[in-house]
Amino acid sequence: MRKYPQTKFSIFGTGLKIGLVVEVGILATSFIWFKRLNNSQGLRYEYSQKHPKFLEYYYKVDDMIGNSQIRKSDHEAWKKESLMRK
């Protein structure tokens, strides 16, 4: 069996495949994170307390998609919740 030397192009192809797999993994994780935040107001409240920057990015993406009412409804619900606790 002959062994052929590895060329620059085959190394580039391997790196490209690894990069593509990593990119798809990051995209899938981002989508799952967005769906969880989109469906759970309680999780958004938790993120507003612990990770406000991440929640701000979520609101920006959501505004670009066209659903700008989520931020307003969250703040109204959280205000009512804090009034009910007092």
XYZ file of C-alpha atoms in Angstrom:
86
model
C 0.000 0.000 0.000
C 1.415 3.342 -0.998
C 1.437 6.290 1.317
C 0.936 9.633 -0.331
C 2.259 12.771 1.312
C -0.336 15.099 2.731
C -0.675 18.197 0.595
C -1.494 21.709 1.694
C -4.941 21.386 0.150
C -5.860 18.284 2.152
C -4.800 20.018 5.378
C -6.910 23.024 4.350
C -9.892 20.741 3.663
C -9.612 19.125 7.081
C -9.451 22.518 8.769
C -12.447 23.664 6.749
C -14.477 20.628 7.821
C -13.605 21.150 11.489
C -14.488 24.841 11.208
C -17.818 23.984 9.597
C -18.704 21.515 12.365
C -17.810 24.074 15.045
C -19.865 26.751 13.268
C -22.925 24.493 13.019
C -22.575 23.617 16.713
C -22.444 27.282 17.701
C -25.451 28.061 15.492
C -27.487 25.202 16.988
C -26.611 26.258 20.535
C -27.574 29.865 19.770
C -30.904 28.771 18.314
C -31.727 26.593 21.328
C -30.772 29.416 23.723
C -32.944 31.896 21.773
C -35.950 29.533 21.753
C -35.650 28.939 25.509
C -35.540 32.676 26.192
C -38.366 33.314 23.743
C -40.674 30.820 25.455
C -39.969 31.527 29.132
C -40.589 34.865 30.800
C -39.215 33.455 34.052
C -35.921 32.615 32.366
C -35.770 36.129 30.907
C -36.301 37.531 34.416
C -33.515 35.321 35.750
C -31.212 36.524 32.973
C -32.151 40.143 33.701
C -30.895 39.644 37.255
C -27.774 37.578 36.540
C -26.764 38.344 32.932
C -28.271 41.656 31.763
C -25.915 41.947 28.765
C -27.074 38.623 27.343
C -30.694 39.622 27.786
C -30.009 42.934 26.043
C -28.565 41.031 23.063
C -31.678 38.853 23.041
C -33.916 41.929 22.963
C -31.855 43.464 20.134
C -32.136 40.317 18.021
C -35.828 40.056 18.815
C -36.330 43.703 17.782
C -34.580 43.020 14.464
C -36.840 40.032 13.846
C -39.856 42.223 14.487
C -41.238 41.197 17.867
C -40.524 44.359 19.835
C -43.377 43.901 22.324
C -41.586 41.285 24.443
C -39.420 43.805 26.289
C -42.446 45.961 27.113
C -44.553 43.025 28.296
C -41.659 41.703 30.397
C -41.185 45.007 32.192
C -44.928 45.355 32.810
C -45.183 41.818 34.200
C -42.113 42.242 36.395
C -43.452 45.550 37.718
C -46.795 43.918 38.604
C -44.960 41.010 40.208
C -42.861 43.309 42.388
C -45.963 45.253 43.452
C -47.724 42.022 44.382
C -44.786 40.887 46.537
C -44.822 44.094 48.631
